[in-house]
Amino acid sequence: MLDVVRSTETAPAAKAPGARRARPLSGLASLMRRLAGTRIGLVGLVIVGLLCLAALSAPWLPLHDPLDLMMEHRLEPPGASFLLGTDEMGRDIFARLVWGARGSLMIGVLTVAIGLSGGLLVGTLSGYYSGTLVESVLLGLMDIFAAIPLLVWAIAIVGIFGTGPVQLGPLLLPNEAKIVLLVGLLFIPGLARVAHGLALVEAKADYVAARRLQGAGAWSIMASDILPNILSPIFVQASVLIGIGIIIEASLSFIGLGVQPPTPSWGGMLADARSLAFSDEWWVATWPGLAIFLAVIGFNLVGDALRTVLDPRRRDGGPAL
């Protein structure tokens, strides 16, 4: 009798017939939930999410044409007709900000994608072949490029090739594509240095030696063992570089070497507002400057939150920032 009672008490409770089993979150969904669980991550995700939403939905939003010159509405202050006012040519500033976000975010993300791909390749190769000619050559090249600031490289190269389209074999590259390719290549040295240090540690680990004893090739070890273990810190660095890419694009556009008029760009809007910076028409320069500031802050906050949630020393028991 006692055995029956014990078995009844220890038996798991039966599930209701209509009960659903909770599905495990995917890796991306789990990461987003952990990011949103930190204060800085939540703020960063909100800022970046709103910017991305505005940029993606620009063609379907009820906006004025960002290229439409309405001289009768020249330098109107923010109001019901024009939410953020108009510039000295009568163009709607809000519409130009939204359409300019498309170019700024696209350039920022694509430049980091190029830099991330090249940096991981160079860093992993040089870390795995530590102490060989491969490491010396690759790191030497990275040091040469890293010796000159990014913006100086960008101004020099865009100045040499000009702001018009460039014929590259069968492809005709517009100026935006040149900026993406150029800044992406300039991001490689910094990311390669970070990846090299991480890969150097992993290449000396016992599990890599065990894989070599099993007959695994160098490329197999780098792709399936080393690379997955160094991605987290690299992604943190890459998220911050998106903001830097936006600043570089805005700087080039500000001096006339970036996105060319009449295409809206945040840097170009600041350049157009130079003569009005200290006038009563404060809104012309304020809104594009604020957009650049928020974009950079948003990606930096996401990067800081990524560092918090991906660092195993902070993940368990650490306070949510």
CSV table of C-alpha atoms in Angstrom, one decimal:
chain,number,residue,atom,x,y,z
A,1,MET,CA,0.0,0.0,0.0
A,2,LEU,CA,2.8,2.4,0.9
A,3,ASP,CA,4.5,1.6,-2.4
A,4,VAL,CA,1.4,2.6,-4.3
A,5,VAL,CA,1.2,5.9,-2.4
A,6,ARG,CA,4.9,6.7,-3.1
A,7,SER,CA,4.5,5.9,-6.8
A,8,THR,CA,1.5,8.1,-6.9
A,9,GLU,CA,3.3,11.0,-5.2
A,10,THR,CA,6.4,10.8,-7.4
A,11,ALA,CA,4.6,10.3,-10.7
A,12,PRO,CA,4.8,13.4,-12.9
A,13,ALA,CA,1.6,15.3,-13.3
A,14,ALA,CA,-0.3,14.5,-16.5
A,15,LYS,CA,-0.5,17.2,-19.1
A,16,ALA,CA,-3.8,18.6,-20.2
A,17,PRO,CA,-4.8,17.2,-23.6
A,18,GLY,CA,-4.7,20.6,-25.2
A,19,ALA,CA,-1.5,21.8,-23.6
A,20,ARG,CA,1.3,22.9,-26.0
A,21,ARG,CA,4.9,22.3,-25.4
A,22,ALA,CA,6.9,25.5,-25.3
A,23,ARG,CA,9.2,25.8,-28.3
A,24,PRO,CA,12.9,26.5,-27.6
A,25,LEU,CA,14.0,29.9,-28.9
A,26,SER,CA,16.2,30.0,-31.9
A,27,GLY,CA,19.7,31.4,-31.4
A,28,LEU,CA,18.9,34.8,-32.8
A,29,ALA,CA,15.7,35.1,-30.9
A,30,SER,CA,17.4,34.1,-27.7
A,31,LEU,CA,20.2,36.6,-28.3
A,32,MET,CA,17.6,39.4,-29.0
A,33,ARG,CA,15.8,38.6,-25.8
A,34,ARG,CA,19.0,38.7,-23.8
A,35,LEU,CA,19.9,42.0,-25.4
A,36,ALA,CA,16.5,43.5,-24.6
A,37,GLY,CA,17.0,42.3,-21.0
A,38,THR,CA,19.8,44.9,-20.5
A,39,ARG,CA,18.9,48.6,-20.3
A,40,ILE,CA,21.5,49.7,-22.8
A,41,GLY,CA,20.6,46.9,-25.1
A,42,LEU,CA,17.0,47.8,-25.1
A,43,VAL,CA,17.6,51.4,-25.8
A,44,GLY,CA,20.1,50.5,-28.6
A,45,LEU,CA,17.7,48.0,-30.2
A,46,VAL,CA,14.9,50.6,-30.1
A,47,ILE,CA,17.0,53.3,-31.8
A,48,VAL,CA,18.4,50.9,-34.4
A,49,GLY,CA,15.0,49.3,-35.0
A,50,LEU,CA,13.3,52.6,-35.6
A,51,LEU,CA,16.0,53.7,-38.0
A,52,CYS,CA,15.8,50.5,-39.9
A,53,LEU,CA,12.0,50.5,-40.0
A,54,ALA,CA,12.0,54.1,-41.3
A,55,ALA,CA,14.6,53.3,-44.0
A,56,LEU,CA,12.9,50.1,-45.2
A,57,SER,CA,9.4,51.6,-45.2
A,58,ALA,CA,10.4,54.9,-46.9
A,59,PRO,CA,8.8,54.1,-50.3
A,60,TRP,CA,5.5,53.4,-48.7
A,61,LEU,CA,5.3,56.2,-46.2
A,62,PRO,CA,3.1,59.3,-47.0
A,63,LEU,CA,6.1,61.6,-47.5
A,64,HIS,CA,6.8,64.5,-49.7
A,65,ASP,CA,9.2,63.8,-52.6
A,66,PRO,CA,12.7,64.4,-51.0
A,67,LEU,CA,13.9,65.9,-54.3
A,68,ASP,CA,10.9,68.2,-54.8
A,69,LEU,CA,11.9,71.9,-54.8
A,70,MET,CA,9.1,73.9,-53.2
A,71,MET,CA,10.6,77.4,-53.1
A,72,GLU,CA,7.3,78.8,-51.8
A,73,HIS,CA,7.9,76.9,-48.6
A,74,ARG,CA,11.6,77.8,-48.3
A,75,LEU,CA,12.9,77.6,-44.7
A,76,GLU,CA,9.6,76.9,-43.1
A,77,PRO,CA,10.0,75.9,-39.4
A,78,PRO,CA,8.7,72.6,-38.1
A,79,GLY,CA,4.9,72.5,-38.2
A,80,ALA,CA,1.9,70.6,-39.3
A,81,SER,CA,2.7,70.8,-43.0
A,82,PHE,CA,6.3,69.9,-42.7
A,83,LEU,CA,7.0,67.9,-39.5
A,84,LEU,CA,10.7,68.9,-39.3
A,85,GLY,CA,10.6,72.0,-41.5
A,86,THR,CA,12.1,72.7,-44.9
A,87,ASP,CA,15.6,73.6,-46.1
A,88,GLU,CA,16.7,76.6,-48.1
A,89,MET,CA,15.4,75.0,-51.3
A,90,GLY,CA,12.0,74.2,-49.9
A,91,ARG,CA,12.7,70.4,-49.6
A,92,ASP,CA,11.0,68.5,-46.8
A,93,ILE,CA,13.7,67.7,-44.2
A,94,PHE,CA,11.8,64.8,-42.7
A,95,ALA,CA,11.5,63.1,-46.1
A,96,ARG,CA,15.1,63.6,-46.8
A,97,LEU,CA,16.1,62.2,-43.4
A,98,VAL,CA,14.1,59.1,-44.0
A,99,TRP,CA,15.4,58.5,-47.5
A,100,GLY,CA,18.9,59.4,-46.4
A,101,ALA,CA,18.7,56.7,-43.7
A,102,ARG,CA,18.5,54.1,-46.4
A,103,GLY,CA,21.9,55.1,-47.9
A,104,SER,CA,23.6,55.6,-44.5
A,105,LEU,CA,22.5,52.3,-43.0
A,106,MET,CA,23.2,50.4,-46.2
A,107,ILE,CA,26.7,51.7,-46.5
A,108,GLY,CA,27.4,51.2,-42.8
A,109,VAL,CA,26.2,47.5,-42.8
A,110,LEU,CA,27.8,46.6,-46.1
A,111,THR,CA,31.2,48.1,-45.2
A,112,VAL,CA,31.3,46.1,-42.0
A,113,ALA,CA,30.2,42.9,-43.9
A,114,ILE,CA,33.2,43.3,-46.2
A,115,GLY,CA,35.6,44.2,-43.4
A,116,LEU,CA,34.3,41.3,-41.3
A,117,SER,CA,34.8,38.8,-44.1
A,118,GLY,CA,38.3,39.9,-44.8
A,119,GLY,CA,39.3,40.4,-41.2
A,120,LEU,CA,38.2,37.0,-40.2
A,121,LEU,CA,40.0,35.4,-43.1
A,122,VAL,CA,43.3,37.2,-42.5
A,123,GLY,CA,43.1,37.0,-38.7
A,124,THR,CA,42.3,33.3,-38.6
A,125,LEU,CA,45.0,32.4,-41.2
A,126,SER,CA,47.7,34.5,-39.4
A,127,GLY,CA,46.7,33.1,-36.0
A,128,TYR,CA,46.7,29.5,-37.2
A,129,TYR,CA,50.0,29.8,-38.9
A,130,SER,CA,51.6,31.7,-36.1
A,131,GLY,CA,55.4,32.0,-36.3
A,132,THR,CA,55.5,31.4,-40.1
A,133,LEU,CA,56.0,33.5,-43.1
A,134,VAL,CA,52.2,33.6,-43.6
A,135,GLU,CA,51.7,35.5,-40.3
A,136,SER,CA,54.6,37.9,-41.0
A,137,VAL,CA,53.3,38.9,-44.4
A,138,LEU,CA,49.7,39.2,-43.5
A,139,LEU,CA,50.2,41.2,-40.3
A,140,GLY,CA,52.8,43.4,-42.1
A,141,LEU,CA,50.3,44.3,-44.7
A,142,MET,CA,47.7,45.1,-42.1
A,143,ASP,CA,50.2,47.3,-40.2
A,144,ILE,CA,50.8,49.3,-43.4
A,145,PHE,CA,47.2,50.0,-43.9
A,146,ALA,CA,46.5,50.6,-40.2
A,147,ALA,CA,49.2,53.3,-40.0
A,148,ILE,CA,47.1,55.9,-41.8
A,149,PRO,CA,43.7,56.9,-40.3
A,150,LEU,CA,40.6,55.6,-42.1
A,151,LEU,CA,39.2,58.9,-43.1
A,152,VAL,CA,42.5,60.0,-44.6
A,153,TRP,CA,42.6,56.9,-46.7
A,154,ALA,CA,39.0,57.4,-47.8
A,155,ILE,CA,39.5,61.0,-48.8
A,156,ALA,CA,42.7,60.3,-50.7
A,157,ILE,CA,41.3,57.3,-52.7
A,158,VAL,CA,38.0,58.9,-53.5
A,159,GLY,CA,39.8,62.1,-54.4
A,160,ILE,CA,42.0,60.1,-56.9
A,161,PHE,CA,39.2,58.1,-58.5
A,162,GLY,CA,36.7,61.0,-58.4
A,163,THR,CA,33.0,61.0,-57.5
A,164,GLY,CA,31.6,59.7,-60.7
A,165,PRO,CA,31.0,56.1,-61.7
A,166,VAL,CA,34.0,53.8,-62.3
A,167,GLN,CA,34.2,51.1,-64.9
A,168,LEU,CA,35.5,47.9,-63.2
A,169,GLY,CA,35.5,45.3,-66.0
A,170,PRO,CA,31.9,44.7,-67.1
A,171,LEU,CA,30.6,46.5,-63.9
A,172,LEU,CA,29.9,50.2,-63.7
A,173,LEU,CA,30.3,51.1,-60.0
A,174,PRO,CA,28.4,54.2,-58.7
A,175,ASN,CA,30.1,56.4,-56.1
A,176,GLU,CA,28.1,54.7,-53.3
A,177,ALA,CA,29.5,51.3,-54.3
A,178,LYS,CA,33.1,52.7,-54.3
A,179,ILE,CA,32.6,54.0,-50.8
A,180,VAL,CA,31.3,50.6,-49.6
A,181,LEU,CA,34.2,48.8,-51.1
A,182,LEU,CA,36.8,51.3,-50.0
A,183,VAL,CA,35.6,51.6,-46.3
A,184,GLY,CA,35.0,47.9,-46.1
A,185,LEU,CA,38.6,47.2,-47.2
A,186,LEU,CA,39.9,49.8,-44.6
A,187,PHE,CA,38.0,48.0,-41.8
A,188,ILE,CA,39.9,44.7,-42.5
A,189,PRO,CA,43.1,45.6,-40.6
A,190,GLY,CA,41.4,46.4,-37.3
A,191,LEU,CA,39.2,43.3,-37.4
A,192,ALA,CA,42.1,41.1,-38.6
A,193,ARG,CA,44.1,42.2,-35.5
A,194,VAL,CA,41.3,41.2,-33.2
A,195,ALA,CA,40.7,37.9,-35.0
A,196,HIS,CA,44.4,37.1,-35.0
A,197,GLY,CA,44.8,37.4,-31.2
A,198,LEU,CA,41.7,35.2,-30.6
A,199,ALA,CA,42.7,32.6,-33.2
A,200,LEU,CA,46.3,32.5,-31.8
A,201,VAL,CA,44.9,31.4,-28.5
A,202,GLU,CA,42.5,28.8,-30.0
A,203,ALA,CA,45.2,27.4,-32.3
A,204,LYS,CA,47.2,26.4,-29.3
A,205,ALA,CA,44.3,24.7,-27.5
A,206,ASP,CA,44.3,20.9,-26.9
A,207,TYR,CA,41.2,20.3,-29.0
A,208,VAL,CA,43.0,21.7,-32.0
A,209,ALA,CA,46.0,19.4,-31.4
A,210,ALA,CA,43.5,16.5,-31.1
A,211,ARG,CA,41.9,17.4,-34.4
A,212,ARG,CA,45.3,17.4,-36.1
A,213,LEU,CA,46.0,13.9,-34.7
A,214,GLN,CA,42.7,12.8,-36.1
A,215,GLY,CA,44.0,13.9,-39.6
A,216,ALA,CA,41.9,17.0,-40.0
A,217,GLY,CA,43.2,19.5,-42.5
A,218,ALA,CA,44.1,23.1,-41.7
A,219,TRP,CA,41.1,24.6,-43.5
A,220,SER,CA,38.7,22.2,-41.8
A,221,ILE,CA,40.1,23.1,-38.3
A,222,MET,CA,39.9,26.8,-39.0
A,223,ALA,CA,36.4,26.7,-40.4
A,224,SER,CA,34.8,24.2,-38.0
A,225,ASP,CA,36.7,24.7,-34.8
A,226,ILE,CA,38.6,28.0,-34.5
A,227,LEU,CA,36.2,30.3,-36.4
A,228,PRO,CA,33.0,29.5,-34.3
A,229,ASN,CA,34.9,30.2,-31.1
A,230,ILE,CA,36.1,33.6,-32.0
A,231,LEU,CA,33.0,35.1,-33.6
A,232,SER,CA,31.4,36.5,-30.4
A,233,PRO,CA,34.1,39.2,-29.7
A,234,ILE,CA,34.3,39.9,-33.4
A,235,PHE,CA,30.6,40.6,-33.7
A,236,VAL,CA,30.9,43.0,-30.8
A,237,GLN,CA,33.6,45.0,-32.6
A,238,ALA,CA,31.6,44.8,-35.9
A,239,SER,CA,28.5,46.3,-34.4
A,240,VAL,CA,30.5,49.4,-33.2
A,241,LEU,CA,32.1,49.7,-36.7
A,242,ILE,CA,28.7,50.2,-38.3
A,243,GLY,CA,28.4,53.5,-36.5
A,244,ILE,CA,32.0,54.4,-37.6
A,245,GLY,CA,31.0,53.5,-41.2
A,246,ILE,CA,28.0,55.9,-41.0
A,247,ILE,CA,30.3,58.7,-39.7
A,248,ILE,CA,32.8,58.1,-42.5
A,249,GLU,CA,30.1,58.2,-45.1
A,250,ALA,CA,28.6,61.3,-43.6
A,251,SER,CA,32.1,63.0,-43.5
A,252,LEU,CA,32.7,62.1,-47.2
A,253,SER,CA,29.3,63.4,-48.2
A,254,PHE,CA,29.9,66.6,-46.2
A,255,ILE,CA,33.0,67.5,-48.2
A,256,GLY,CA,31.4,66.4,-51.5
A,257,LEU,CA,33.2,63.1,-52.0
A,258,GLY,CA,30.4,60.8,-50.8
A,259,VAL,CA,26.8,60.3,-51.9
A,260,GLN,CA,26.3,62.8,-54.7
A,261,PRO,CA,23.4,65.3,-54.9
A,262,PRO,CA,20.5,65.2,-55.5
A,263,THR,CA,20.4,61.9,-53.6
A,264,PRO,CA,19.6,62.6,-50.0
A,265,SER,CA,22.3,61.9,-47.4
A,266,TRP,CA,22.8,63.0,-43.9
A,267,GLY,CA,26.2,64.4,-44.5
A,268,GLY,CA,25.1,66.2,-47.6
A,269,MET,CA,22.2,67.7,-45.6
A,270,LEU,CA,24.7,69.0,-43.1
A,271,ALA,CA,26.8,70.4,-45.9
A,272,ASP,CA,23.8,72.3,-47.4
A,273,ALA,CA,23.1,73.7,-43.9
A,274,ARG,CA,26.6,75.1,-43.3
A,275,SER,CA,25.6,78.7,-44.1
A,276,LEU,CA,22.6,78.4,-41.7
A,277,ALA,CA,24.3,76.8,-38.8
A,278,PHE,CA,24.3,79.9,-36.6
A,279,SER,CA,21.2,81.5,-38.0
A,280,ASP,CA,17.6,81.5,-36.7
A,281,GLU,CA,16.9,78.5,-39.0
A,282,TRP,CA,18.2,76.0,-36.4
A,283,TRP,CA,16.2,73.1,-37.7
A,284,VAL,CA,18.1,72.8,-41.0
A,285,ALA,CA,21.4,71.6,-39.4
A,286,THR,CA,20.0,70.1,-36.2
A,287,TRP,CA,18.0,67.2,-37.6
A,288,PRO,CA,20.6,65.6,-39.8
A,289,GLY,CA,23.2,66.0,-37.1
A,290,LEU,CA,20.8,64.4,-34.5
A,291,ALA,CA,20.2,61.5,-36.9
A,292,ILE,CA,23.9,60.8,-37.2
A,293,PHE,CA,24.3,61.0,-33.5
A,294,LEU,CA,21.4,58.7,-32.7
A,295,ALA,CA,22.5,56.1,-35.3
A,296,VAL,CA,26.1,56.0,-33.9
A,297,ILE,CA,24.8,55.9,-30.3
A,298,GLY,CA,22.3,53.1,-31.1
A,299,PHE,CA,24.9,50.8,-32.7
A,300,ASN,CA,27.4,51.6,-29.9
A,301,LEU,CA,24.8,50.7,-27.3
A,302,VAL,CA,24.0,47.4,-29.1
A,303,GLY,CA,27.7,46.7,-29.2
A,304,ASP,CA,28.1,47.3,-25.4
A,305,ALA,CA,25.1,45.1,-24.7
A,306,LEU,CA,26.5,42.3,-27.0
A,307,ARG,CA,29.8,42.5,-25.0
A,308,THR,CA,27.8,42.0,-21.8
A,309,VAL,CA,25.6,39.1,-22.9
A,310,LEU,CA,28.3,37.3,-24.8
A,311,ASP,CA,31.0,37.5,-22.2
A,312,PRO,CA,30.8,34.3,-20.1
A,313,ARG,CA,32.2,36.2,-17.1
A,314,ARG,CA,29.3,38.6,-17.1
A,315,ARG,CA,26.6,36.3,-18.4
A,316,ASP,CA,26.1,34.4,-15.1
A,317,GLY,CA,25.4,36.5,-12.1
A,318,GLY,CA,26.5,39.8,-13.6
A,319,PRO,CA,24.2,42.8,-13.2
A,320,ALA,CA,22.1,43.9,-16.2
A,321,LEU,CA,23.3,47.3,-17.4
